Amino acid sequence: MSILIFDSGIGGLTVLREARVLLADRRFVYVADDAGFPYGDWEEPQLLKRMVDLFGTLIEKWDPRLIVIACNTASTLAIEALRKAYPDQEFVGTVPAIKPAAERTRSGLVSVLATPGTVRRQYTRDLIVDHASRCEVKLVGSTALARLAEQYMRGGFVDETAVAAEIAPCFEESEGRRTDIVVLACTHYPFLVNRMRKMAPWPVDWIDTSEAIARRAASLLEQAGEPVLADEALAEKGEDVAIFTSGIPDFSTRKLLSGFGLTSCQPL
Ligand code: DGL
């Protein structure tokens, strides 16, 4: 049975990349709801309905063993509703790494860089109250970065001054202290982290949760005692598939996907 990795676009590939290393014997189905991209701009009730409906179709068609919502904007809104709507299905969510940031900061100034949707969510606010009450956490919503990451991954070019403008509000100075951690709370952002590093006014730790999400998926399967596939079964596991809700993606996207081991594109 396959592992379905879901995002609004190609950001979830940062999680797929790690999951394919840890769970090399599994078949992956990567789903991008690119017809709805960017999720960061949606109103909550409409996006919630869209996701619950879409997962009905996906679960029926693919009957996945595990679903990884590799999108902070989607998880912080819909993970509980999805678990309720599909109680037999196991989900792994992706939420802003506020707790690890609070544990690691030395200056006490932490910024969370995310989509406007994730910044607005009650879920995100609750994470701060529950895990970071002793820090100053600044939520920075970016309307442009997810799009910039998509353009960069497809075309290989990104406007560095635009990246600099988007990350600038993350950097705070107060009473001799400076922000020392920026949480990358959108799965698209790790693709741009080297540019962010270059354009940052001072060095910080950039927290990327892709590997932790993949590890969580792997440990759930391990806890369930599922055996690693033997060689014969491995040969028959099938190609890793990509599904884009707007249809078969263009050539540059297909090229990118094949670089991530997604060899076949299928309609929804
Ligand atoms: N990759 C998504 C996330 O982790 C967001 C991108 C979008 O706005 O659709 O939040």
PDB file of C-alpha atoms and ligand atoms in Angstrom:
ATOM      1  CA  MET A   1       0.000   0.000   0.000  1.00  0.00           C
ATOM      2  CA  SER A   2       1.211   3.445  -0.898  1.00  0.00           C
ATOM      3  CA  ILE A   3       2.118   6.538   1.061  1.00  0.00           C
ATOM      4  CA  LEU A   4       0.308   9.610  -0.166  1.00  0.00           C
ATOM      5  CA  ILE A   5       2.153  12.901   0.249  1.00  0.00           C
ATOM      6  CA  PHE A   6       0.035  15.990  -0.180  1.00  0.00           C
ATOM      7  CA  ASP A   7       0.716  19.693  -0.695  1.00  0.00           C
ATOM      8  CA  SER A   8      -0.858  22.624  -2.495  1.00  0.00           C
ATOM      9  CA  GLY A   9       2.076  22.627  -4.923  1.00  0.00           C
ATOM     10  CA  ILE A  10       5.616  21.351  -5.145  1.00  0.00           C
ATOM     11  CA  GLY A  11       6.621  22.272  -1.573  1.00  0.00           C
ATOM     12  CA  GLY A  12       5.775  18.795  -0.304  1.00  0.00           C
ATOM     13  CA  LEU A  13       8.629  17.479  -2.436  1.00  0.00           C
ATOM     14  CA  THR A  14      10.925  18.592   0.411  1.00  0.00           C
ATOM     15  CA  VAL A  15       9.183  15.973   2.570  1.00  0.00           C
ATOM     16  CA  LEU A  16       8.942  13.369  -0.207  1.00  0.00           C
ATOM     17  CA  ARG A  17      12.713  13.614  -0.721  1.00  0.00           C
ATOM     18  CA  GLU A  18      13.333  12.638   2.926  1.00  0.00           C
ATOM     19  CA  ALA A  19      10.585  10.010   2.995  1.00  0.00           C
ATOM     20  CA  ARG A  20      11.946   8.229  -0.079  1.00  0.00           C
ATOM     21  CA  VAL A  21      15.277   7.826   1.703  1.00  0.00           C
ATOM     22  CA  LEU A  22      13.750   6.481   4.931  1.00  0.00           C
ATOM     23  CA  LEU A  23      11.050   4.378   3.313  1.00  0.00           C
ATOM     24  CA  ALA A  24      12.700   3.293   0.102  1.00  0.00           C
ATOM     25  CA  ASP A  25      10.588   0.149  -0.104  1.00  0.00           C
ATOM     26  CA  ARG A  26       7.308   2.039  -0.220  1.00  0.00           C
ATOM     27  CA  ARG A  27       5.372   3.309  -3.185  1.00  0.00           C
ATOM     28  CA  PHE A  28       4.704   7.047  -3.099  1.00  0.00           C
ATOM     29  CA  VAL A  29       1.807   8.972  -4.544  1.00  0.00           C
ATOM     30  CA  TYR A  30       2.520  12.697  -4.567  1.00  0.00           C
ATOM     31  CA  VAL A  31      -0.542  14.915  -4.824  1.00  0.00           C
ATOM     32  CA  ALA A  32      -0.359  18.650  -5.530  1.00  0.00           C
ATOM     33  CA  ASP A  33      -3.604  20.583  -5.396  1.00  0.00           C
ATOM     34  CA  ASP A  34      -2.125  23.100  -7.794  1.00  0.00           C
ATOM     35  CA  ALA A  35      -5.602  24.081  -9.026  1.00  0.00           C
ATOM     36  CA  GLY A  36      -6.041  25.551  -5.532  1.00  0.00           C
ATOM     37  CA  PHE A  37      -2.513  27.000  -5.148  1.00  0.00           C
ATOM     38  CA  PRO A  38      -1.653  29.078  -3.177  1.00  0.00           C
ATOM     39  CA  TYR A  39      -3.471  27.746  -0.120  1.00  0.00           C
ATOM     40  CA  GLY A  40      -2.141  30.672   1.915  1.00  0.00           C
ATOM     41  CA  ASP A  41      -4.658  33.027   0.301  1.00  0.00           C
ATOM     42  CA  TRP A  42      -7.842  30.979   0.901  1.00  0.00           C
ATOM     43  CA  GLU A  43     -10.631  31.717   3.370  1.00  0.00           C
ATOM     44  CA  GLU A  44     -10.788  28.902   5.937  1.00  0.00           C
ATOM     45  CA  PRO A  45     -14.309  27.444   5.417  1.00  0.00           C
ATOM     46  CA  GLN A  46     -13.890  27.175   1.636  1.00  0.00           C
ATOM     47  CA  LEU A  47     -10.451  25.590   1.867  1.00  0.00           C
ATOM     48  CA  LEU A  48     -11.595  23.149   4.515  1.00  0.00           C
ATOM     49  CA  LYS A  49     -14.469  21.956   2.348  1.00  0.00           C
ATOM     50  CA  ARG A  50     -12.231  21.661  -0.680  1.00  0.00           C
ATOM     51  CA  MET A  51      -9.746  19.499   1.227  1.00  0.00           C
ATOM     52  CA  VAL A  52     -12.298  17.197   2.826  1.00  0.00           C
ATOM     53  CA  ASP A  53     -13.921  16.617  -0.583  1.00  0.00           C
ATOM     54  CA  LEU A  54     -10.606  16.107  -2.352  1.00  0.00           C
ATOM     55  CA  PHE A  55      -9.432  13.551   0.199  1.00  0.00           C
ATOM     56  CA  GLY A  56     -12.655  11.595  -0.281  1.00  0.00           C
ATOM     57  CA  THR A  57     -11.685  11.140  -3.936  1.00  0.00           C
ATOM     58  CA  LEU A  58      -8.028  10.400  -3.197  1.00  0.00           C
ATOM     59  CA  ILE A  59      -8.715   7.835  -0.482  1.00  0.00           C
ATOM     60  CA  GLU A  60     -11.237   6.037  -2.659  1.00  0.00           C
ATOM     61  CA  LYS A  61      -8.881   5.886  -5.621  1.00  0.00           C
ATOM     62  CA  TRP A  62      -5.570   5.115  -3.889  1.00  0.00           C
ATOM     63  CA  ASP A  63      -6.521   3.514  -0.576  1.00  0.00           C
ATOM     64  CA  PRO A  64      -3.215   4.766   0.912  1.00  0.00           C
ATOM     65  CA  ARG A  65      -1.579   3.156   3.933  1.00  0.00           C
ATOM     66  CA  LEU A  66      -0.627   6.579   5.270  1.00  0.00           C
ATOM     67  CA  ILE A  67      -1.322  10.172   4.265  1.00  0.00           C
ATOM     68  CA  VAL A  68       1.263  12.855   4.950  1.00  0.00           C
ATOM     69  CA  ILE A  69      -0.109  16.380   4.750  1.00  0.00           C
ATOM     70  CA  ALA A  70       3.178  18.017   3.756  1.00  0.00           C
ATOM     71  CA  CYS A  71       1.760  21.512   4.031  1.00  0.00           C
ATOM     72  CA  ASN A  72       1.541  23.699   7.131  1.00  0.00           C
ATOM     73  CA  THR A  73      -1.257  25.817   5.669  1.00  0.00           C
ATOM     74  CA  ALA A  74      -3.373  22.720   5.054  1.00  0.00           C
ATOM     75  CA  SER A  75      -2.483  20.838   8.260  1.00  0.00           C
ATOM     76  CA  THR A  76      -3.100  23.715  10.653  1.00  0.00           C
ATOM     77  CA  LEU A  77      -6.540  24.113   9.124  1.00  0.00           C
ATOM     78  CA  ALA A  78      -7.737  20.659   8.250  1.00  0.00           C
ATOM     79  CA  ILE A  79      -5.872  17.828   9.975  1.00  0.00           C
ATOM     80  CA  GLU A  80      -8.482  17.406  12.715  1.00  0.00           C
ATOM     81  CA  ALA A  81     -11.404  17.596  10.270  1.00  0.00           C
ATOM     82  CA  LEU A  82      -9.735  15.066   7.977  1.00  0.00           C
ATOM     83  CA  ARG A  83      -9.151  12.620  10.838  1.00  0.00           C
ATOM     84  CA  LYS A  84     -12.795  12.991  11.783  1.00  0.00           C
ATOM     85  CA  ALA A  85     -14.097  12.621   8.231  1.00  0.00           C
ATOM     86  CA  TYR A  86     -11.881   9.591   7.486  1.00  0.00           C
ATOM     87  CA  PRO A  87     -11.446   7.801  10.831  1.00  0.00           C
ATOM     88  CA  ASP A  88      -9.971   4.638   9.297  1.00  0.00           C
ATOM     89  CA  GLN A  89      -7.210   6.572   7.616  1.00  0.00           C
ATOM     90  CA  GLU A  90      -3.930   7.422   9.305  1.00  0.00           C
ATOM     91  CA  PHE A  91      -2.651  10.993   8.796  1.00  0.00           C
ATOM     92  CA  VAL A  92       0.659  12.680   9.577  1.00  0.00           C
ATOM     93  CA  GLY A  93       0.475  16.473   9.678  1.00  0.00           C
ATOM     94  CA  THR A  94       3.032  19.252   9.316  1.00  0.00           C
ATOM     95  CA  VAL A  95       2.791  22.119  11.770  1.00  0.00           C
ATOM     96  CA  PRO A  96       5.112  25.042  12.536  1.00  0.00           C
ATOM     97  CA  ALA A  97       8.137  23.895  14.571  1.00  0.00           C
ATOM     98  CA  ILE A  98       7.469  26.385  17.363  1.00  0.00           C
ATOM     99  CA  LYS A  99       8.240  23.964  20.202  1.00  0.00           C
ATOM    100  CA  PRO A 100      11.746  22.993  18.981  1.00  0.00           C
ATOM    101  CA  ALA A 101      12.477  26.649  18.239  1.00  0.00           C
ATOM    102  CA  ALA A 102      11.478  27.674  21.766  1.00  0.00           C
ATOM    103  CA  GLU A 103      13.703  24.954  23.204  1.00  0.00           C
ATOM    104  CA  ARG A 104      16.670  25.976  21.095  1.00  0.00           C
ATOM    105  CA  THR A 105      16.656  29.780  21.111  1.00  0.00           C
ATOM    106  CA  ARG A 106      19.287  31.532  23.196  1.00  0.00           C
ATOM    107  CA  SER A 107      18.176  35.107  22.603  1.00  0.00           C
ATOM    108  CA  GLY A 108      14.485  34.335  23.188  1.00  0.00           C
ATOM    109  CA  LEU A 109      13.571  36.016  19.885  1.00  0.00           C
ATOM    110  CA  VAL A 110      12.088  33.584  17.390  1.00  0.00           C
ATOM    111  CA  SER A 111      10.370  34.272  14.071  1.00  0.00           C
ATOM    112  CA  VAL A 112       7.963  31.982  12.265  1.00  0.00           C
ATOM    113  CA  LEU A 113       7.949  32.478   8.505  1.00  0.00           C
ATOM    114  CA  ALA A 114       4.779  31.086   6.950  1.00  0.00           C
ATOM    115  CA  THR A 115       1.923  31.763   4.561  1.00  0.00           C
ATOM    116  CA  PRO A 116      -0.709  34.328   5.586  1.00  0.00           C
ATOM    117  CA  GLY A 117      -3.081  31.384   6.168  1.00  0.00           C
ATOM    118  CA  THR A 118      -0.776  29.638   8.666  1.00  0.00           C
ATOM    119  CA  VAL A 119      -0.117  32.932  10.459  1.00  0.00           C
ATOM    120  CA  ARG A 120      -3.876  33.502  10.876  1.00  0.00           C
ATOM    121  CA  ARG A 121      -4.655  30.031  12.228  1.00  0.00           C
ATOM    122  CA  GLN A 122      -5.801  29.503  15.805  1.00  0.00           C
ATOM    123  CA  TYR A 123      -3.751  26.272  15.705  1.00  0.00           C
ATOM    124  CA  THR A 124      -0.543  28.288  15.247  1.00  0.00           C
ATOM    125  CA  ARG A 125      -1.482  30.746  18.000  1.00  0.00           C
ATOM    126  CA  ASP A 126      -2.196  27.826  20.355  1.00  0.00           C
ATOM    127  CA  LEU A 127       1.246  26.336  19.633  1.00  0.00           C
ATOM    128  CA  ILE A 128       2.827  29.585  20.788  1.00  0.00           C
ATOM    129  CA  VAL A 129       0.763  29.741  23.986  1.00  0.00           C
ATOM    130  CA  ASP A 130       1.384  26.063  24.776  1.00  0.00           C
ATOM    131  CA  HIS A 131       5.086  25.803  23.930  1.00  0.00           C
ATOM    132  CA  ALA A 132       6.718  29.203  23.614  1.00  0.00           C
ATOM    133  CA  SER A 133       5.238  31.390  26.293  1.00  0.00           C
ATOM    134  CA  ARG A 134       8.717  32.332  27.543  1.00  0.00           C
ATOM    135  CA  CYS A 135       9.891  33.566  24.123  1.00  0.00           C
ATOM    136  CA  GLU A 136       8.949  36.433  21.901  1.00  0.00           C
ATOM    137  CA  VAL A 137       7.563  34.790  18.808  1.00  0.00           C
ATOM    138  CA  LYS A 138       6.986  36.927  15.740  1.00  0.00           C
ATOM    139  CA  LEU A 139       4.653  35.541  13.083  1.00  0.00           C
ATOM    140  CA  VAL A 140       5.669  36.683   9.609  1.00  0.00           C
ATOM    141  CA  GLY A 141       3.199  35.993   6.807  1.00  0.00           C
ATOM    142  CA  SER A 142       4.609  36.033   3.297  1.00  0.00           C
ATOM    143  CA  THR A 143       2.382  36.341   0.267  1.00  0.00           C
ATOM    144  CA  ALA A 144       5.211  35.849  -2.226  1.00  0.00           C
ATOM    145  CA  LEU A 145       7.676  33.219  -1.011  1.00  0.00           C
ATOM    146  CA  ALA A 146       5.751  30.054  -1.933  1.00  0.00           C
ATOM    147  CA  ARG A 147       5.325  31.380  -5.478  1.00  0.00           C
ATOM    148  CA  LEU A 148       8.993  32.383  -5.637  1.00  0.00           C
ATOM    149  CA  ALA A 149       9.977  28.864  -4.551  1.00  0.00           C
ATOM    150  CA  GLU A 150       7.755  27.359  -7.266  1.00  0.00           C
ATOM    151  CA  GLN A 151       9.335  29.593  -9.917  1.00  0.00           C
ATOM    152  CA  TYR A 152      12.819  28.840  -8.675  1.00  0.00           C
ATOM    153  CA  MET A 153      12.343  25.075  -8.697  1.00  0.00           C
ATOM    154  CA  ARG A 154      10.904  25.103 -12.201  1.00  0.00           C
ATOM    155  CA  GLY A 155      13.054  27.783 -13.798  1.00  0.00           C
ATOM    156  CA  GLY A 156      16.247  27.795 -11.707  1.00  0.00           C
ATOM    157  CA  PHE A 157      16.077  31.544 -11.114  1.00  0.00           C
ATOM    158  CA  VAL A 158      14.892  33.607  -8.180  1.00  0.00           C
ATOM    159  CA  ASP A 159      14.947  37.332  -7.589  1.00  0.00           C
ATOM    160  CA  GLU A 160      17.164  37.554  -4.485  1.00  0.00           C
ATOM    161  CA  THR A 161      16.050  41.072  -3.596  1.00  0.00           C
ATOM    162  CA  ALA A 162      12.451  39.813  -3.497  1.00  0.00           C
ATOM    163  CA  VAL A 163      13.550  37.010  -1.136  1.00  0.00           C
ATOM    164  CA  ALA A 164      15.389  39.566   1.020  1.00  0.00           C
ATOM    165  CA  ALA A 165      12.263  41.739   1.254  1.00  0.00           C
ATOM    166  CA  GLU A 166      10.110  38.787   2.314  1.00  0.00           C
ATOM    167  CA  ILE A 167      12.460  37.600   5.069  1.00  0.00           C
ATOM    168  CA  ALA A 168      13.402  41.088   6.378  1.00  0.00           C
ATOM    169  CA  PRO A 169      10.522  41.301   8.926  1.00  0.00           C
ATOM    170  CA  CYS A 170      11.838  38.121  10.601  1.00  0.00           C
ATOM    171  CA  PHE A 171      14.902  39.919  11.905  1.00  0.00           C
ATOM    172  CA  GLU A 172      14.287  41.763  15.163  1.00  0.00           C
ATOM    173  CA  GLU A 173      16.676  43.504  17.545  1.00  0.00           C
ATOM    174  CA  SER A 174      15.671  44.442  21.055  1.00  0.00           C
ATOM    175  CA  GLU A 175      17.749  45.449  24.099  1.00  0.00           C
ATOM    176  CA  GLY A 176      20.925  43.953  22.700  1.00  0.00           C
ATOM    177  CA  ARG A 177      19.206  40.712  21.683  1.00  0.00           C
ATOM    178  CA  ARG A 178      18.608  39.533  18.134  1.00  0.00           C
ATOM    179  CA  THR A 179      16.389  36.950  16.505  1.00  0.00           C
ATOM    180  CA  ASP A 180      18.419  33.740  16.408  1.00  0.00           C
ATOM    181  CA  ILE A 181      15.895  31.267  14.954  1.00  0.00           C
ATOM    182  CA  VAL A 182      13.603  31.447  11.944  1.00  0.00           C
ATOM    183  CA  VAL A 183      11.120  28.592  11.626  1.00  0.00           C
ATOM    184  CA  LEU A 184      10.440  27.689   7.994  1.00  0.00           C
ATOM    185  CA  ALA A 185       6.743  26.987   8.488  1.00  0.00           C
ATOM    186  CA  CYS A 186       5.917  26.302   4.855  1.00  0.00           C
ATOM    187  CA  THR A 187       7.201  23.254   3.023  1.00  0.00           C
ATOM    188  CA  HIS A 188       8.118  25.364  -0.010  1.00  0.00           C
ATOM    189  CA  TYR A 189      10.670  27.447   1.877  1.00  0.00           C
ATOM    190  CA  PRO A 190      13.514  24.935   2.346  1.00  0.00           C
ATOM    191  CA  PHE A 191      14.026  25.157  -1.419  1.00  0.00           C
ATOM    192  CA  LEU A 192      15.034  28.793  -0.939  1.00  0.00           C
ATOM    193  CA  VAL A 193      17.001  28.436   2.287  1.00  0.00           C
ATOM    194  CA  ASN A 194      20.411  29.023   0.713  1.00  0.00           C
ATOM    195  CA  ARG A 195      19.161  32.278  -0.811  1.00  0.00           C
ATOM    196  CA  MET A 196      17.630  33.242   2.524  1.00  0.00           C
ATOM    197  CA  ARG A 197      20.952  32.552   4.245  1.00  0.00           C
ATOM    198  CA  LYS A 198      22.735  34.734   1.709  1.00  0.00           C
ATOM    199  CA  MET A 199      20.283  37.630   2.007  1.00  0.00           C
ATOM    200  CA  ALA A 200      19.841  37.498   5.811  1.00  0.00           C
ATOM    201  CA  PRO A 201      21.117  40.545   7.755  1.00  0.00           C
ATOM    202  CA  TRP A 202      22.813  38.198  10.294  1.00  0.00           C
ATOM    203  CA  PRO A 203      23.163  34.432  10.673  1.00  0.00           C
ATOM    204  CA  VAL A 204      20.284  32.532  12.291  1.00  0.00           C
ATOM    205  CA  ASP A 205      19.217  28.888  12.564  1.00  0.00           C
ATOM    206  CA  TRP A 206      16.620  28.068   9.912  1.00  0.00           C
ATOM    207  CA  ILE A 207      14.393  25.266  11.189  1.00  0.00           C
ATOM    208  CA  ASP A 208      13.205  22.913   8.456  1.00  0.00           C
ATOM    209  CA  THR A 209      10.914  20.070   9.548  1.00  0.00           C
ATOM    210  CA  SER A 210      10.934  17.941   6.379  1.00  0.00           C
ATOM    211  CA  GLU A 211      13.134  15.232   7.827  1.00  0.00           C
ATOM    212  CA  ALA A 212      11.217  15.132  11.113  1.00  0.00           C
ATOM    213  CA  ILE A 213       7.933  14.673   9.230  1.00  0.00           C
ATOM    214  CA  ALA A 214       9.372  11.805   7.209  1.00  0.00           C
ATOM    215  CA  ARG A 215      10.749  10.242  10.415  1.00  0.00           C
ATOM    216  CA  ARG A 216       7.330  10.469  12.028  1.00  0.00           C
ATOM    217  CA  ALA A 217       5.806   8.613   9.055  1.00  0.00           C
ATOM    218  CA  ALA A 218       8.522   5.954   9.208  1.00  0.00           C
ATOM    219  CA  SER A 219       8.107   5.466  12.946  1.00  0.00           C
ATOM    220  CA  LEU A 220       4.326   5.012  12.650  1.00  0.00           C
ATOM    221  CA  LEU A 221       4.888   2.212  10.169  1.00  0.00           C
ATOM    222  CA  GLU A 222       7.572   0.702  12.344  1.00  0.00           C
ATOM    223  CA  GLN A 223       5.342   0.840  15.428  1.00  0.00           C
ATOM    224  CA  ALA A 224       2.647  -0.948  13.445  1.00  0.00           C
ATOM    225  CA  GLY A 225       5.218  -3.705  12.927  1.00  0.00           C
ATOM    226  CA  GLU A 226       5.047  -3.538   9.173  1.00  0.00           C
ATOM    227  CA  PRO A 227       7.866  -5.516   7.601  1.00  0.00           C
ATOM    228  CA  VAL A 228      10.238  -3.985   5.088  1.00  0.00           C
ATOM    229  CA  LEU A 229       9.420  -5.369   1.642  1.00  0.00           C
ATOM    230  CA  ALA A 230      11.536  -8.257   0.425  1.00  0.00           C
ATOM    231  CA  ASP A 231      13.401  -7.926  -2.888  1.00  0.00           C
ATOM    232  CA  GLU A 232      10.698  -9.618  -4.986  1.00  0.00           C
ATOM    233  CA  ALA A 233       7.913  -7.447  -3.583  1.00  0.00           C
ATOM    234  CA  LEU A 234      10.114  -4.389  -3.980  1.00  0.00           C
ATOM    235  CA  ALA A 235      10.446  -5.031  -7.699  1.00  0.00           C
ATOM    236  CA  GLU A 236       6.641  -5.068  -7.971  1.00  0.00           C
ATOM    237  CA  LYS A 237       5.810  -2.064  -5.810  1.00  0.00           C
ATOM    238  CA  GLY A 238       5.021   0.127  -8.836  1.00  0.00           C
ATOM    239  CA  GLU A 239       6.255   3.517  -9.947  1.00  0.00           C
ATOM    240  CA  ASP A 240       6.029   6.555  -7.737  1.00  0.00           C
ATOM    241  CA  VAL A 241       3.254   8.701  -9.120  1.00  0.00           C
ATOM    242  CA  ALA A 242       2.469  12.429  -9.220  1.00  0.00           C
ATOM    243  CA  ILE A 243      -1.039  13.849  -9.458  1.00  0.00           C
ATOM    244  CA  PHE A 244      -1.709  17.519 -10.102  1.00  0.00           C
ATOM    245  CA  THR A 245      -5.312  18.595  -9.648  1.00  0.00           C
ATOM    246  CA  SER A 246      -5.157  20.985 -12.617  1.00  0.00           C
ATOM    247  CA  GLY A 247      -4.236  18.157 -15.006  1.00  0.00           C
ATOM    248  CA  ILE A 248      -0.996  16.737 -16.385  1.00  0.00           C
ATOM    249  CA  PRO A 249       1.720  19.283 -15.532  1.00  0.00           C
ATOM    250  CA  ASP A 250       3.906  21.061 -18.069  1.00  0.00           C
ATOM    251  CA  PHE A 251       7.304  19.840 -19.233  1.00  0.00           C
ATOM    252  CA  SER A 252       9.418  21.795 -16.734  1.00  0.00           C
ATOM    253  CA  THR A 253       7.318  20.487 -13.851  1.00  0.00           C
ATOM    254  CA  ARG A 254       7.495  16.899 -15.157  1.00  0.00           C
ATOM    255  CA  LYS A 255      11.255  17.229 -15.436  1.00  0.00           C
ATOM    256  CA  LEU A 256      11.434  18.452 -11.841  1.00  0.00           C
ATOM    257  CA  LEU A 257       9.205  15.609 -10.659  1.00  0.00           C
ATOM    258  CA  SER A 258      11.333  12.987 -12.342  1.00  0.00           C
ATOM    259  CA  GLY A 259      14.333  14.430 -10.496  1.00  0.00           C
ATOM    260  CA  PHE A 260      12.459  13.549  -7.307  1.00  0.00           C
ATOM    261  CA  GLY A 261      11.817  10.006  -8.532  1.00  0.00           C
ATOM    262  CA  LEU A 262       8.203  10.582  -9.589  1.00  0.00           C
ATOM    263  CA  THR A 263       8.246   8.821 -12.909  1.00  0.00           C
ATOM    264  CA  SER A 264       4.590   8.812 -13.831  1.00  0.00           C
ATOM    265  CA  CYS A 265       2.005  11.625 -13.887  1.00  0.00           C
ATOM    266  CA  GLN A 266      -1.653  10.701 -13.686  1.00  0.00           C
ATOM    267  CA  PRO A 267      -4.861  12.709 -13.755  1.00  0.00           C
ATOM    268  CA  LEU A 268      -6.836  13.039 -10.514  1.00  0.00           C
TER     269      LEU A 268
HETATM  270  N1  DGL B   1       3.505  24.459   1.137  1.00  0.00           N
HETATM  271  C1  DGL B   1       2.482  25.134   1.859  1.00  0.00           C
HETATM  272  C2  DGL B   1       2.786  25.143   3.362  1.00  0.00           C
HETATM  273  O1  DGL B   1       3.557  24.342   3.857  1.00  0.00           O
HETATM  274  C3  DGL B   1       1.948  26.463   1.422  1.00  0.00           C
HETATM  275  C4  DGL B   1       1.997  27.024   0.056  1.00  0.00           C
HETATM  276  C5  DGL B   1       0.690  27.689  -0.363  1.00  0.00           C
HETATM  277  O2  DGL B   1       0.443  28.865  -0.020  1.00  0.00           O
HETATM  278  O3  DGL B   1      -0.089  27.014  -1.014  1.00  0.00           O
HETATM  279  O4  DGL B   1       2.266  25.955   4.077  1.00  0.00           O
END
